[in-house]
XYZ file of C-alpha atoms in Angstrom:
280
model
C -1.200 29.814 8.133
C 1.512 27.170 8.506
C 3.980 27.759 5.644
C 5.677 24.375 5.940
C 4.694 21.736 3.418
C 3.467 18.430 4.823
C 3.423 14.835 3.652
C 0.084 13.066 4.224
C 0.244 9.283 4.695
C -2.828 7.079 5.080
C -2.694 3.734 6.863
C 0.277 5.090 8.804
C -0.240 3.390 12.161
C 1.319 0.013 11.393
C 3.138 -2.022 8.758
C 4.331 -0.399 5.549
C 2.593 2.887 6.361
C 4.554 3.121 9.599
C 7.790 2.439 7.711
C 6.930 5.206 5.239
C 6.213 7.615 8.093
C 9.518 6.860 9.815
C 11.483 7.255 6.580
C 9.769 10.573 5.816
C 10.549 11.727 9.351
C 14.190 10.711 8.914
C 14.258 12.869 5.776
C 12.845 15.788 7.779
C 9.340 16.001 6.288
C 6.500 17.398 8.440
C 3.765 14.779 8.567
C 0.028 14.282 8.621
C -0.483 10.664 9.660
C -3.870 9.013 9.150
C -4.951 5.644 10.514
C -7.843 3.766 12.047
C -8.597 4.599 15.686
C -6.194 2.838 18.036
C -3.118 3.419 20.195
C -0.559 2.747 17.445
C -0.876 6.112 15.691
C -0.426 8.308 18.759
C 2.563 6.220 19.874
C 4.160 6.610 16.447
C 3.506 10.352 16.376
C 5.069 10.790 19.828
C 8.100 8.717 18.808
C 8.661 10.817 15.683
C 8.330 14.111 17.548
C 10.812 12.952 20.174
C 13.383 11.318 17.903
C 13.154 13.283 14.649
C 11.943 16.721 15.799
C 9.519 17.192 12.914
C 5.918 18.426 13.217
C 3.367 15.608 13.246
C -0.418 15.822 13.029
C -2.240 12.540 13.674
C -5.797 11.875 12.528
C -7.744 8.757 13.493
C -10.493 7.962 11.007
C -11.995 5.183 8.887
C -11.405 5.929 5.201
C -13.947 3.336 4.080
C -16.532 6.093 4.587
C -16.605 8.778 1.878
C -17.689 11.360 4.438
C -14.559 10.705 6.475
C -12.371 11.389 3.428
C -14.131 14.726 2.979
C -13.866 15.494 6.711
C -10.133 14.758 6.618
C -9.651 17.158 3.715
C -11.701 19.885 5.428
C -9.771 19.470 8.673
C -6.434 19.872 6.888
C -7.642 22.819 4.826
C -9.225 24.632 7.790
C -6.019 24.222 9.804
C -4.040 25.910 7.027
C -1.850 22.846 6.521
C -0.167 22.772 3.108
C 0.157 19.336 1.509
C 2.676 18.689 -1.260
C 3.046 14.907 -0.908
C 0.046 12.542 -0.747
C 0.773 8.881 -0.021
C -2.277 6.640 -0.426
C -1.169 3.587 1.533
C -4.270 2.462 3.460
C -5.561 -0.881 2.266
C -7.333 -4.088 3.237
C -5.739 -7.400 2.245
C -7.051 -10.925 2.582
C -6.488 -14.402 1.161
C -9.441 -16.757 0.679
C -11.668 -18.368 -1.905
C -14.040 -15.831 -3.431
C -17.223 -17.359 -2.006
C -15.816 -17.588 1.526
C -15.949 -13.844 2.227
C -19.125 -11.845 2.822
C -20.172 -9.157 0.362
C -19.747 -6.616 3.153
C -16.036 -7.492 3.335
C -15.526 -6.920 -0.395
C -17.468 -3.666 -0.244
C -15.225 -2.312 2.502
C -12.094 -3.639 0.786
C -12.962 -1.783 -2.417
C -13.924 1.360 -0.528
C -10.522 1.499 1.177
C -8.339 0.160 -1.654
C -10.004 1.923 -4.592
C -12.379 4.700 -3.587
C -10.356 6.255 -0.742
C -7.198 6.897 -2.823
C -9.373 8.136 -5.689
C -11.335 10.516 -3.463
C -8.257 11.818 -1.620
C -6.379 12.432 -4.871
C -9.411 14.333 -6.154
C -9.932 16.333 -2.963
C -6.294 17.356 -2.528
C -5.573 18.011 -6.205
C -5.929 21.802 -6.056
C -3.808 21.820 -2.895
C -1.098 19.823 -4.655
C -1.233 22.162 -7.656
C -0.779 25.264 -5.514
C 2.124 23.685 -3.574
C 3.984 22.204 -6.547
C 6.361 20.589 -7.140
C 4.168 17.922 -5.584
C 3.948 14.152 -5.518
C 1.277 11.456 -5.259
C 2.389 7.947 -4.303
C -0.190 5.172 -4.558
C 0.648 1.865 -2.893
C -0.294 -1.013 -5.170
C 1.181 -4.512 -4.988
C 2.894 -7.167 -7.065
C -0.569 -8.763 -7.002
C -1.677 -5.956 -9.311
C 0.357 -7.490 -12.149
C -0.853 -11.088 -11.838
C -3.966 -13.221 -11.420
C -3.139 -14.413 -7.910
C -5.233 -17.316 -6.538
C -7.432 -16.355 -3.583
C -6.557 -12.668 -3.960
C -9.082 -11.940 -6.688
C -10.672 -8.716 -5.329
C -7.476 -7.523 -3.641
C -5.496 -8.057 -6.845
C -8.169 -6.303 -8.873
C -8.078 -3.304 -6.556
C -4.298 -3.092 -6.906
C -4.539 -3.364 -10.705
C -6.873 -0.384 -10.571
C -4.231 1.664 -8.757
C -1.685 0.836 -11.459
C -4.010 2.037 -14.220
C -5.298 5.038 -12.254
C -1.778 6.191 -11.379
C -0.505 5.861 -14.941
C -3.369 7.876 -16.402
C -3.192 10.553 -13.705
C 0.579 10.876 -14.175
C 0.053 11.791 -17.828
C -2.603 14.377 -16.967
C -0.652 16.108 -14.196
C 2.880 16.073 -15.615
C 2.655 19.605 -17.038
C 1.351 20.889 -13.700
C 4.526 19.756 -11.916
C 2.778 16.976 -9.994
C 4.404 13.569 -10.284
C 2.280 10.460 -9.765
C 4.042 7.239 -8.804
C 2.805 3.782 -7.896
C 4.854 1.377 -5.792
C 4.261 -2.362 -6.116
C 5.794 -4.202 -3.159
C 5.913 -7.961 -2.982
C 5.748 -9.869 0.277
C 6.916 -7.896 3.307
C 7.581 -8.891 6.906
C 5.156 -6.382 8.417
C 3.694 -8.634 11.149
C 4.722 -11.796 12.989
C 2.085 -13.844 11.152
C 3.188 -12.571 7.737
C 6.817 -13.239 8.606
C 5.845 -16.845 9.415
C 3.828 -17.147 6.199
C 6.655 -15.730 4.097
C 9.066 -18.338 5.469
C 6.710 -21.041 4.147
C 6.556 -19.592 0.624
C 8.068 -21.213 -2.474
C 11.723 -20.473 -3.257
C 11.536 -17.462 -5.563
C 8.729 -15.885 -3.511
C 10.730 -16.466 -0.336
C 13.771 -14.803 -1.921
C 11.669 -11.768 -2.864
C 10.508 -11.043 0.714
C 11.677 -7.633 1.929
C 11.552 -5.651 5.140
C 9.131 -2.687 4.990
C 11.845 -0.216 6.001
C 13.883 -1.068 2.910
C 10.833 -0.889 0.651
C 9.884 2.505 2.115
C 13.360 3.873 1.455
C 13.293 2.694 -2.171
C 9.731 3.937 -2.732
C 10.379 7.455 -1.461
C 13.708 7.833 -3.246
C 12.153 6.842 -6.570
C 8.991 8.873 -5.950
C 11.067 12.033 -5.543
C 12.927 11.028 -8.727
C 9.492 10.958 -10.437
C 9.622 7.257 -11.307
C 6.138 6.259 -12.460
C 6.158 2.542 -11.564
C 8.335 1.426 -8.655
C 9.080 -2.275 -8.185
C 11.291 -2.687 -5.109
C 13.877 -5.444 -4.955
C 15.864 -7.542 -7.429
C 13.698 -10.665 -7.214
C 10.434 -8.765 -7.635
C 11.825 -7.304 -10.861
C 12.875 -10.797 -11.968
C 9.348 -12.075 -11.310
C 7.852 -9.256 -13.399
C 10.300 -9.911 -16.221
C 9.507 -13.632 -16.233
C 5.797 -12.834 -16.259
C 6.265 -10.804 -19.444
C 8.479 -13.395 -21.135
C 6.717 -16.655 -20.248
C 3.872 -17.902 -22.484
C 0.373 -17.569 -21.093
C -0.192 -21.325 -20.772
C 2.872 -21.622 -18.544
C 1.827 -18.652 -16.397
C -1.579 -20.284 -15.914
C 0.118 -23.563 -14.981
C 2.261 -21.810 -12.348
C -0.768 -20.083 -10.822
C -2.679 -23.370 -10.721
C 0.230 -24.939 -8.855
C 0.234 -21.987 -6.469
C -3.502 -22.488 -5.844
C -2.925 -26.180 -5.054
C -0.139 -25.217 -2.646
C -2.399 -22.712 -0.876
C -5.259 -25.204 -0.602
C -2.946 -27.871 0.846
C -1.932 -25.412 3.548
C -5.578 -24.650 4.257
C -6.704 -28.311 4.389
C -5.599 -30.016 7.631
C -6.425 -33.510 6.283
C -4.016 -33.077 3.380
C -1.306 -32.153 5.880
C -2.141 -34.921 8.320
C -2.942 -32.296 10.924
C -6.525 -33.099 11.770
C -8.108 -30.475 13.950
C -5.724 -27.648 13.008
C -5.660 -25.194 10.146
C -2.555 -23.373 8.951
C -2.601 -19.817 7.682
C -2.048 -19.600 3.930
C 0.453 -17.182 2.501
């Protein structure tokens, strides 16, 4: 049996998951990296082995299927891999009016954003208990705090992770398992998102962070057993304002945000007939 303790990260092939994997590797943690099938994961695993000299196991699977979550757990258990950090990062985003997406999209979004982290936390719980001190980090979003226009199901799924993590943290505290939830704001994880973030309103533009910085903050505070992690000065300001402002004014701000999004989506309102911009 391998006596080293591993960190398992889902959604590790690209974006924030990749940044988390690289930061864990820099800290010297052996890794189990999980992502959808594709070349990105194997390239990342090879890079980490070459540049950080830590053991890496890569698993390509689709966590929207419950059976794949169980198969992942069985594969890790049968290989004798000991897990003491579980990072539930995999998620499906999306920005659109509610009626514009198919039910199949929302089903898969909820399976990945809600059910997969729930199932994996359940499946690996005994493993985390036996390898304590252990940590669970669930990746939520700033959208979990607010009613964000055109992110209704996504925001709801991230609100679930906030509530789930808080309750689980209370249950597992005496068993030396810390449960944290990180709530990033906008991040420059792809070229298209970087472009979108540049078009955001002032305070949202100021809050944009690079995923590498967010990963560093998230892991540092996870190991410090911080329950709710809000990376960045401006994201904390936004949360503070949300608590202090009256509800009618918060609703007004969100209505203005919805109008801004719809103007970006409507080429006639922009005088750009025949083209459609991507909304932030």
